[in-house]
Short mmCIF file of C-alpha atoms and ligand atoms in Angstrom, two decimals:
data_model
loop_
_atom_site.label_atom_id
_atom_site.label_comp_id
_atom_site.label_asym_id
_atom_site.label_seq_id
_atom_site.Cartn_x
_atom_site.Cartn_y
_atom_site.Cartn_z
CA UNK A 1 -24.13 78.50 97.02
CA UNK A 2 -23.65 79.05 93.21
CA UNK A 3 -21.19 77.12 91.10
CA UNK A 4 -19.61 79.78 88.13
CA UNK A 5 -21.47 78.32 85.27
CA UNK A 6 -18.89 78.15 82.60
CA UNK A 7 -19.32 80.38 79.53
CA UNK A 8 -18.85 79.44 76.18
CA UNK A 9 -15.38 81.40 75.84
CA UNK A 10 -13.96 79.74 78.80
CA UNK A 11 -15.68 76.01 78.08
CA UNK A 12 -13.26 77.02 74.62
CA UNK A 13 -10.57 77.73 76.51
CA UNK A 14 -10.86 74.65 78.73
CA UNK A 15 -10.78 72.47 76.08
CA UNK A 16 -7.81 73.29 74.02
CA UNK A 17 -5.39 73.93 77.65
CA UNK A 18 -6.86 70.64 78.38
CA UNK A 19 -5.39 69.26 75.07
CA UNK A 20 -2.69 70.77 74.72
CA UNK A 21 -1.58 69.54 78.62
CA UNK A 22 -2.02 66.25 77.33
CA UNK A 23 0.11 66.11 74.44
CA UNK A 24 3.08 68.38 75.85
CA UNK A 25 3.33 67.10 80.17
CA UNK A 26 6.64 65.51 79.63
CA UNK A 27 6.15 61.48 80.08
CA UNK A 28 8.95 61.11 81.81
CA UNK A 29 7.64 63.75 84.55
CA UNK A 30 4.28 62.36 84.93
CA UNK A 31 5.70 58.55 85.71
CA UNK A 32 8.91 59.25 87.99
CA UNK A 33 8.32 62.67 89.55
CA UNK A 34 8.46 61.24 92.69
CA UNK A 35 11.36 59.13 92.15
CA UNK A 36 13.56 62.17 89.58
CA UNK A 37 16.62 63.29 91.46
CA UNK A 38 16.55 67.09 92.47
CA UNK A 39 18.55 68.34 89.27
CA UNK A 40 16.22 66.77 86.81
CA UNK A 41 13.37 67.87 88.56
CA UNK A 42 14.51 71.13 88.50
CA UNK A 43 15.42 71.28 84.70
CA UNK A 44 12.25 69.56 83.82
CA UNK A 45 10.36 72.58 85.43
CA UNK A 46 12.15 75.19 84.32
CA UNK A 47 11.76 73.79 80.90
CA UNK A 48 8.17 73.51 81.37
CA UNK A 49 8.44 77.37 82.22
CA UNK A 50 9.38 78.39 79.14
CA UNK A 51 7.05 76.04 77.08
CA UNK A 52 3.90 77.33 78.73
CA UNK A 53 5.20 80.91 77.55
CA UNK A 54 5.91 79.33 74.00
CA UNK A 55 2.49 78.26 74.23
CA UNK A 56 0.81 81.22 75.79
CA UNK A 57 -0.12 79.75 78.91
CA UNK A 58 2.36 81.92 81.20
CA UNK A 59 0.95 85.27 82.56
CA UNK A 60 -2.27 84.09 81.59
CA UNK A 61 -4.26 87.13 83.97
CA UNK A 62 -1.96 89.50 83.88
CA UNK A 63 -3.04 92.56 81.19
CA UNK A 64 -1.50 91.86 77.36
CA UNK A 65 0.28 95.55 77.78
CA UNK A 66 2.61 93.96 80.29
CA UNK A 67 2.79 90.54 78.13
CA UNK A 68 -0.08 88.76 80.19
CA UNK A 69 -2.60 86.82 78.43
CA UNK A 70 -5.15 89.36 79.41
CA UNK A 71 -7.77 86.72 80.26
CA UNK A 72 -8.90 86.21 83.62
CA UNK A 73 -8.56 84.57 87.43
CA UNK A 74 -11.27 82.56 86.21
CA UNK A 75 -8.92 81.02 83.36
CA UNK A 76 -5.91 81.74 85.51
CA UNK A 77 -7.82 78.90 87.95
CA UNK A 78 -8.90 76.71 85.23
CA UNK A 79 -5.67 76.39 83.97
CA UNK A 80 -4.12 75.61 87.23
CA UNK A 81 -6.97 72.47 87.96
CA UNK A 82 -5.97 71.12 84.76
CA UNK A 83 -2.68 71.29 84.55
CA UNK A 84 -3.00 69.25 87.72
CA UNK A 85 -4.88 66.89 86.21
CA UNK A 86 -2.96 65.97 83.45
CA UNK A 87 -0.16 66.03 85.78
CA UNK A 88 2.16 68.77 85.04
CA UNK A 89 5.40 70.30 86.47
CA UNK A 90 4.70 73.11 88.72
CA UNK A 91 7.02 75.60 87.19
CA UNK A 92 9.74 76.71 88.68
CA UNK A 93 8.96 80.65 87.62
CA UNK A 94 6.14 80.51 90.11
CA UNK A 95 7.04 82.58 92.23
CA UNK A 96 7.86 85.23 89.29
CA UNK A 97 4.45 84.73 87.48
CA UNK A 98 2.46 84.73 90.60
CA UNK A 99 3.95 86.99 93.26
CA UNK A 100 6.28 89.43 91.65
CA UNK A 101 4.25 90.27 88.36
CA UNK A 102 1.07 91.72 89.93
CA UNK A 103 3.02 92.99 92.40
CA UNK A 104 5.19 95.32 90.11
CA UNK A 105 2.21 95.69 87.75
CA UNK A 106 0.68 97.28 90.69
CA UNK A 107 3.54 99.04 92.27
CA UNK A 108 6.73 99.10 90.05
CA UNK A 109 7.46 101.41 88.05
CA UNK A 110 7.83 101.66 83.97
CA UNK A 111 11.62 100.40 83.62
CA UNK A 112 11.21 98.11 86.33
CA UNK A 113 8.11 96.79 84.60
CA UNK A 114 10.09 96.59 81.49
CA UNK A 115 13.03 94.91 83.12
CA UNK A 116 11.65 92.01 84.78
CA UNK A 117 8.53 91.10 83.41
CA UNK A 118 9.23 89.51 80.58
CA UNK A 119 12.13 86.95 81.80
CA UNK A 120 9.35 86.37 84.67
CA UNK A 121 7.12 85.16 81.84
CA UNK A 122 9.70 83.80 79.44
CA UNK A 123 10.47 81.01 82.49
CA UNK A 124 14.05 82.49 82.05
CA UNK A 125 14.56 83.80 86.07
CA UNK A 126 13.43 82.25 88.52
CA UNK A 127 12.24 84.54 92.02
CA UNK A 128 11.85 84.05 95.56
CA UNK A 129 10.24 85.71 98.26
CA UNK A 130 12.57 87.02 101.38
CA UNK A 131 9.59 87.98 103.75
CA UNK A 132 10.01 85.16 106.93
CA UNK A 133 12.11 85.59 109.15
CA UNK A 134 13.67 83.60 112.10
CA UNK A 135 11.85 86.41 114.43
CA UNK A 136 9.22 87.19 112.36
CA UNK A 137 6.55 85.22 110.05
CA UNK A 138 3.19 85.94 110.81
CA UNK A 139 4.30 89.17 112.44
CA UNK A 140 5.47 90.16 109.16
CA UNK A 141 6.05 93.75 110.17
CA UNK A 142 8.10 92.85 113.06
CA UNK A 143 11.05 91.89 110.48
CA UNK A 144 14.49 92.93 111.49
CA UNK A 145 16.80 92.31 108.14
CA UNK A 146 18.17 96.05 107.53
CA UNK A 147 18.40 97.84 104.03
CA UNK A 148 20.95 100.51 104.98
CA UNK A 149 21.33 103.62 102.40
CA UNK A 150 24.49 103.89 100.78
CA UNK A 151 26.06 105.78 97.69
CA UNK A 152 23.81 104.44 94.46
CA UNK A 153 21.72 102.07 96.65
CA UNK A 154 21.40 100.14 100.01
CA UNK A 155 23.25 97.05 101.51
CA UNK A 156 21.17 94.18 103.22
CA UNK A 157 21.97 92.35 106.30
CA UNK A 158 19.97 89.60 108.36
CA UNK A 159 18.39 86.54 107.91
CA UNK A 160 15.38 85.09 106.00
CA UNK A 161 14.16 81.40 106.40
CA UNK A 162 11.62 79.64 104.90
CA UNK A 163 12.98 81.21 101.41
CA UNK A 164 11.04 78.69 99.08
CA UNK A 165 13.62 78.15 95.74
CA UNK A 166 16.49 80.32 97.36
CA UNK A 167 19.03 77.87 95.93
CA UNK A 168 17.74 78.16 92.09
CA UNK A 169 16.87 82.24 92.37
CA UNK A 170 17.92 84.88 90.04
CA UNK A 171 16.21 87.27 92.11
CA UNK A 172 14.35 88.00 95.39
CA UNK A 173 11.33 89.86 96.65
CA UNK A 174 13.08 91.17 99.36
CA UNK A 175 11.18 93.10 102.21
CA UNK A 176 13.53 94.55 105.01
CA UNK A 177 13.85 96.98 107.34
CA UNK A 178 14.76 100.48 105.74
CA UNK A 179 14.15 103.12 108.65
CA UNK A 180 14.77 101.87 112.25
CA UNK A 181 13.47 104.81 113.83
CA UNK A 182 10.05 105.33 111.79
CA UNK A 183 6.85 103.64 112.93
CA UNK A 184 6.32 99.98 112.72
CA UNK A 185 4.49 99.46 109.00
CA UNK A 186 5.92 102.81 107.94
CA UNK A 187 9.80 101.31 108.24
CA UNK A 188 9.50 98.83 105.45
CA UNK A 189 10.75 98.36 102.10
CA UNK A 190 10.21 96.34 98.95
CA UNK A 191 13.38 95.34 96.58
CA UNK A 192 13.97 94.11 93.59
CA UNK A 193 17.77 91.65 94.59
CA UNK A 194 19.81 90.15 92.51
CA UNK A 195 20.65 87.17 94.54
CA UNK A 196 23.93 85.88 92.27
CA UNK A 197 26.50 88.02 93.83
CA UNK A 198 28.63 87.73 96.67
CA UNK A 199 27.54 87.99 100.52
CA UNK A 200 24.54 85.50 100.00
CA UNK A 201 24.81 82.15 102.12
CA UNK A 202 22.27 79.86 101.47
CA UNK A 203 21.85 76.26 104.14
CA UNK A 204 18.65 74.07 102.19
CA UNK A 205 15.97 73.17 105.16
CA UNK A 206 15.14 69.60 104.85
CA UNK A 207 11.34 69.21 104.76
CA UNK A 208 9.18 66.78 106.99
CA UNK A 209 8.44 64.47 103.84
CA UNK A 210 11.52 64.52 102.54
CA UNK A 211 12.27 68.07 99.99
CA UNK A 212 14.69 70.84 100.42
CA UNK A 213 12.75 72.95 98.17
CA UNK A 214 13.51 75.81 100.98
CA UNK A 215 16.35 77.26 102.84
CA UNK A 216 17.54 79.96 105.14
CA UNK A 217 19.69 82.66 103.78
CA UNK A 218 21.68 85.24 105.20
CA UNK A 219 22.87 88.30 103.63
CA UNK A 220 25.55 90.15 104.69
CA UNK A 221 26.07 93.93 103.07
CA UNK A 222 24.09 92.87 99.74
CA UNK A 223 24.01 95.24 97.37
CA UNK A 224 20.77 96.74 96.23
CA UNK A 225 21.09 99.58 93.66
CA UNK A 226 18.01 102.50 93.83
CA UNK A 227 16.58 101.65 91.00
CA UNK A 228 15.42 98.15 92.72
CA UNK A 229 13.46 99.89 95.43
CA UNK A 230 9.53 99.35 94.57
CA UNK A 231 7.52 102.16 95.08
CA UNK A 232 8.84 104.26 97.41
CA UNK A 233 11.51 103.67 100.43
CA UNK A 234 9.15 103.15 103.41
CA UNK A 235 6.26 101.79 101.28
CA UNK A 236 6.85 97.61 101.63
CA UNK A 237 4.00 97.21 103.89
CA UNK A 238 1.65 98.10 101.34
CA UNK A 239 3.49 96.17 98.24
CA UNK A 240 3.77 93.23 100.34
CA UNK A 241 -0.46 93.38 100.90
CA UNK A 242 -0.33 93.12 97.32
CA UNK A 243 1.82 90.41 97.12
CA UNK A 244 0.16 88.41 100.02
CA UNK A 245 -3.40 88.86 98.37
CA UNK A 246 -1.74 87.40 95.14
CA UNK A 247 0.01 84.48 96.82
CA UNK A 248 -3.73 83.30 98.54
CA UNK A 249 -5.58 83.42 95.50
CA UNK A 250 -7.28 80.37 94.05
CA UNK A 251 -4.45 79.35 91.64
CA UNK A 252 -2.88 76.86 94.41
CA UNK A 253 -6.37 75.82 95.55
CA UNK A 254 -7.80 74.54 91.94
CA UNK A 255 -4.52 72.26 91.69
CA UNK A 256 -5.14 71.03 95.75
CA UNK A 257 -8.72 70.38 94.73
CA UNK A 258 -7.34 68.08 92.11
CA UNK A 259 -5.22 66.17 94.46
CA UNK A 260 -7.67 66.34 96.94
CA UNK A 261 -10.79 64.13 94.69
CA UNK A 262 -8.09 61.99 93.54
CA UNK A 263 -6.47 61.17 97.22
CA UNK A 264 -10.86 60.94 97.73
CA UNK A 265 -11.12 58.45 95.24
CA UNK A 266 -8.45 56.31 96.93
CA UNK A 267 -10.35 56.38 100.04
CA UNK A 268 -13.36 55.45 98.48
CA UNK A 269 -11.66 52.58 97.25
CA UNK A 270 -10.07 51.67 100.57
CA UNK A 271 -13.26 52.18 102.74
CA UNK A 272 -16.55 52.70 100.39
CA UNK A 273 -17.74 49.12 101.45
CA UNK A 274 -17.46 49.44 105.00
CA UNK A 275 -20.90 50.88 106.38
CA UNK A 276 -19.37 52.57 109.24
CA UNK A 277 -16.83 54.71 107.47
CA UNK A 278 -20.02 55.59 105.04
CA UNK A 279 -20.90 59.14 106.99
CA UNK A 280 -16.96 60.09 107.31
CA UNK A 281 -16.84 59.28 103.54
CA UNK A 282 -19.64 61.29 102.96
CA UNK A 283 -18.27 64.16 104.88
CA UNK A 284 -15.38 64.42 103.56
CA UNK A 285 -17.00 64.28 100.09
CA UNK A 286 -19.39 67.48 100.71
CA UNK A 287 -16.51 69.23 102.61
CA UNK A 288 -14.23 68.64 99.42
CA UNK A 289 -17.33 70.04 96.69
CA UNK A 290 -17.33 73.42 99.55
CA UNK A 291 -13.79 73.77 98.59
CA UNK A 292 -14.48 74.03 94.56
CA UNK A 293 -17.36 76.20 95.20
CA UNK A 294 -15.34 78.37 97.68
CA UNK A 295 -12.94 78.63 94.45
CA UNK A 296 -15.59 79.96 92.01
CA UNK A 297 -16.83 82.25 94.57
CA UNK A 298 -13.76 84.18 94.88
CA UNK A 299 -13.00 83.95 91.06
CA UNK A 300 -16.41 85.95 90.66
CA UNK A 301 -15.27 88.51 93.12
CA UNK A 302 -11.59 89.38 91.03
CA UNK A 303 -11.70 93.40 91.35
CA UNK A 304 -13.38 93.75 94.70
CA UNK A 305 -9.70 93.48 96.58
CA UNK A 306 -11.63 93.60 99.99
CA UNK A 307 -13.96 90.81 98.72
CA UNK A 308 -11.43 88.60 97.25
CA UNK A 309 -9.15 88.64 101.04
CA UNK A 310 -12.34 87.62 102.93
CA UNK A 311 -13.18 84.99 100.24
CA UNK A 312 -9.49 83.63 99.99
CA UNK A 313 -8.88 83.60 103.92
CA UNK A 314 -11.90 81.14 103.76
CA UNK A 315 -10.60 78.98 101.00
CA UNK A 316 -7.50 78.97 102.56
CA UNK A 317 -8.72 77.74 106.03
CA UNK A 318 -11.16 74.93 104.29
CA UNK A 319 -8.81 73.39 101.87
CA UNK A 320 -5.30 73.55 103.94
CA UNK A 321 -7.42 71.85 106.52
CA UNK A 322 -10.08 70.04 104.73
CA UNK A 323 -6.84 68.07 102.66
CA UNK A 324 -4.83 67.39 106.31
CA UNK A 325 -7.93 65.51 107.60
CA UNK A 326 -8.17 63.09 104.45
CA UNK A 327 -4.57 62.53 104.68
CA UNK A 328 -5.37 61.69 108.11
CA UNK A 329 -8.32 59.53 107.25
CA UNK A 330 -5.87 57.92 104.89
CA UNK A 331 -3.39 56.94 106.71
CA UNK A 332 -5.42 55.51 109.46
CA UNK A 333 -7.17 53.30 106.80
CA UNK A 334 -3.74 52.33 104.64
CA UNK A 335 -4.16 49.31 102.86
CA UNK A 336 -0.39 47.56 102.80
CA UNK A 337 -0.21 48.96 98.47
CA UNK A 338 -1.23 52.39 99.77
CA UNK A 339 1.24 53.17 102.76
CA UNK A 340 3.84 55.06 101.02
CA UNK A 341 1.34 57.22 99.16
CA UNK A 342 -0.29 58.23 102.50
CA UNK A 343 2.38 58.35 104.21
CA UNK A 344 4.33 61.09 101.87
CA UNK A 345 0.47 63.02 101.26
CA UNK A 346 0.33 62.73 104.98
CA UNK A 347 3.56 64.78 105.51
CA UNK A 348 3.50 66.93 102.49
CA UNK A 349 -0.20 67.98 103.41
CA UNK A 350 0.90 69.56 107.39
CA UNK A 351 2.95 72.56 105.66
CA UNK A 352 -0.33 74.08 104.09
CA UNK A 353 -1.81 75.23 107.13
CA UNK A 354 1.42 77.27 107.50
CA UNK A 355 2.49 78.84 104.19
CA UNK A 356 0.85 81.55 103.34
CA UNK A 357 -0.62 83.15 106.04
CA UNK A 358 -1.12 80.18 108.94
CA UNK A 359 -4.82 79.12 109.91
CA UNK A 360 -4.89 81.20 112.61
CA UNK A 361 -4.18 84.39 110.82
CA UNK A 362 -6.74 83.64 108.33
CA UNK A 363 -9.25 82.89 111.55
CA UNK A 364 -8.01 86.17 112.65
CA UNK A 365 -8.63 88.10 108.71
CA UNK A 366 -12.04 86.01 109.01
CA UNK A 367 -13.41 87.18 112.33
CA UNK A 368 -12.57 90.70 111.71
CA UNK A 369 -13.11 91.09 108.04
CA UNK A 370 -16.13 88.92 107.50
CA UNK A 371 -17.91 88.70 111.30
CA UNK A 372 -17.04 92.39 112.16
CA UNK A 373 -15.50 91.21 115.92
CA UNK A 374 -12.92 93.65 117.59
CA UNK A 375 -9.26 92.52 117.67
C1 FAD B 1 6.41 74.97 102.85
C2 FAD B 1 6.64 76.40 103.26
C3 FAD B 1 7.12 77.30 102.33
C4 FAD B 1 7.35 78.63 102.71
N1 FAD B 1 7.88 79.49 101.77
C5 FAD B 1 8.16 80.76 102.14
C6 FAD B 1 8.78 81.65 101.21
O1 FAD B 1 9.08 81.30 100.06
N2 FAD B 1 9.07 82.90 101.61
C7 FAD B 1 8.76 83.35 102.87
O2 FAD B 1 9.03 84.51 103.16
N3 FAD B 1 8.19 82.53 103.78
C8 FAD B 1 7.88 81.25 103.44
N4 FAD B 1 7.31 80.40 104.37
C9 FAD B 1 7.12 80.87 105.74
C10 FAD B 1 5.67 81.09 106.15
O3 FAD B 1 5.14 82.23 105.54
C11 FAD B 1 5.69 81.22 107.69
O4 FAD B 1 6.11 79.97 108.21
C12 FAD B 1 4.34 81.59 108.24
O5 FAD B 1 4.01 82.90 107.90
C13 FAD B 1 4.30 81.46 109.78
O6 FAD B 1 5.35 82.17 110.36
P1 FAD B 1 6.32 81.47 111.43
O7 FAD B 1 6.80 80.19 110.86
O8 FAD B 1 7.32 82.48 111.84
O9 FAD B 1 5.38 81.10 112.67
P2 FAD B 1 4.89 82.11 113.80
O10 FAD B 1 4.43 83.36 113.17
O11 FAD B 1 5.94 82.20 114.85
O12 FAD B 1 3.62 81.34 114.37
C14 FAD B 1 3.76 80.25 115.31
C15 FAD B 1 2.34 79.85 115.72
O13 FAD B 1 1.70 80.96 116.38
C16 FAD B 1 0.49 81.27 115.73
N5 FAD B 1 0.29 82.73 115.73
C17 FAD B 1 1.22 83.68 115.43
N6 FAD B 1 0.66 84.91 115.50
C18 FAD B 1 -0.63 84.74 115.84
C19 FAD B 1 -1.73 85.61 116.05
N7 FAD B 1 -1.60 86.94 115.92
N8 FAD B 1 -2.92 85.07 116.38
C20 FAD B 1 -3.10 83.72 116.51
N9 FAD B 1 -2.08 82.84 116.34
C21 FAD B 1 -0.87 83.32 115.99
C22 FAD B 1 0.67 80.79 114.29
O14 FAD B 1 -0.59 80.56 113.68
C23 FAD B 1 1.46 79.51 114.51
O15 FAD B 1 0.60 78.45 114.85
C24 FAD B 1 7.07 79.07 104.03
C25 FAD B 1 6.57 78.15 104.97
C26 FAD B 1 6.36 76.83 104.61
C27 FAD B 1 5.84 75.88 105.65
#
């Protein structure tokens, strides 16, 4: 297994993100996030939106004609491990940066490009992504919420759960039903919604360790005008592949590896002088290093879409899971000081196998994509 060997340009790169995460995290973020109440939290990372743009760290792989960077996954990844280093806000535009610009790079069209991107990148709206559904999650084509064609547009009804950042959205990537009669993957569209307007009811979900960072929302005749269709009406199946491949990339994996050595490191301290824990130590050590090189291997294959699915599936799989077993490991071994950290990493870490694209779908992508075996 090769590790990307790190060329001069991005070694340059490295080091002035790295510096320039240091002096601008906010303080106040890196010693209470835990402890912030939800509104500051959430202006703290929208702020920290917009100063990445000021600093030209938003968009950083998406092409400089659309107001990317124009640099790389590779730096893309980078950036995301150190940010998580030096502790940063994850950014509420998200979403935005990472799901709905490629996607509308690849799919939108020329005013649509010109319309959104740029508030994506300025950190000035924030997106969501309306593809779960109470009925349907891994079955993503088996979604029910109905676009229905009217004069100038369409009107949305149904349900979508799971809606990370609903509450704080300017906008949703909103897949639903547009054709009830057409074939399943063929009945699908992609929109562009504007979710401040009226017939939107949003309930938060309270999350296992504690976060209502998603919610359920139901839309009842929403209005969608034309021009917010993406690509064309029946097309969402293949704009959301796009999206999907985006959302698995390595971006959220570099900033798990992070967590992961440090959570690592704790354990080490808990358990590194007790000879018998010495081979699950060591274990866990190797089976953390697979994840970083699982990273770099699917940075080097950016461009080969088929490539890049197989290779993210994998990472996917080994990281979700590989971080649930320390947490594990951790809280069976809590010394009295470490408890609550455990016990919140413990919680927080049983989502990942979920979002995404569950384990078992990726087993599924990785049995018949990468060892050829029949459905
Ligand atoms: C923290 C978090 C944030 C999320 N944010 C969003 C968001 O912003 N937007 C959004 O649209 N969704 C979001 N989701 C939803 C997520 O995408 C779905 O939960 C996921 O796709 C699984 O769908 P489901 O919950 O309906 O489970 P189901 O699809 O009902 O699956 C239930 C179980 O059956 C298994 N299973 C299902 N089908 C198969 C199969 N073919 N082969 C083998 N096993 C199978 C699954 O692996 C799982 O174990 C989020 C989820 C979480 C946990």
């Amino acid at each position: 297994m090769t590790q990307q060997v790190p060329t001069e340009h991005s070694a340059q790169f490295a080091e002035s993100a790295g510096q320039w995460l240091q002096d601008n995290v906010p303080q106040r973020w890196r010693e209470h996030r835990g402890t912030l109440a939800e509104e500051e939290s959430i202006d703290i990372r929208r702020e920290w939106d917009r100063q990445l743009y000021k600093a030209g760290y938003s968009g950083l792989s998406l092409p400089s004609e659309f107001g990317g960077q124009g640099l790389g996954l590779a730096e893309e990844v980078a950036f995301s491990e150190l940010a998580a280093r030096a502790q940063a806000p994850d950014g509420l535009a998200r979403i935005g940066r990472i799901l709905t610009a490629p996607t509308l790079i690849a799919h939108g069209t020329e005013a649509q490009r010109a319309r959104f991107l740029p508030p994506i990148l300025q950190g000035l709206e924030t997106w969501c992504q309306g593809f779960s559904e109470p009925g349907a999650g891994s079955d993503l084509a088996g979604i029910s919420c109905r676009a229905e064609k009217v004069d100038g547009g369409y009107a949305v009804t149904g349900r979508k759960i799971w809606t990370s950042f609903a509450a704080y959205s300017d906008r949703c990537l909103m897949l639903a039903r547009t054709d009830p009669e057409a074939r399943r993957h063929k009945n699908l569209s992609m929109f562009l919604l504007d979710m401040k307007q009226p017939g939107i009811d949003i309930t938060p979900i309270r999350q296992i360790s504690g976060g209502t960072h998603f919610a359920e929302v139901h839309f009842d005749r929403v209005f969608v005008a034309d021009d917010e269709l993406i690509a064309g009406e029946g097309d969402g199946w293949k704009v959301a592949m796009t999206t999907l491949m985006n959302e698995r990339g390595g971006v959220e994996a570099a900033s798990r590896y992070v967590e992961m050595r440090a959570d690592m490191d704790l354990l080490q301290h808990m358990c590194g002088d007790n000879p018998r824990r010495a081979d699950l130590l060591e274990d866990l050590d190797r089976r953390t290093d697979l994840v970083r090189w699982q990273i770099s291997k699917a940075v080097t294959l950016e461009g080969d879409e088929a490539a890049f699915v197989r290779a993210t599936s994998i990472l996917k799989v080994l990281w979700s899971e590989l971080w649930q077993t320390i947490t594990e490991t951790g809280v069976r071994y809590a010394t009295p000081e470490l408890r609550d950290h455990w016990r919140f990493q413990y919680l927080e870490s049983r989502s990942c196998s979920i979002y995404s694209g569950t384990s078992e779908i990726q087993r599924n992508i990785i049995s018949e994509r990468v060892l050829g075996l029949p459905r």
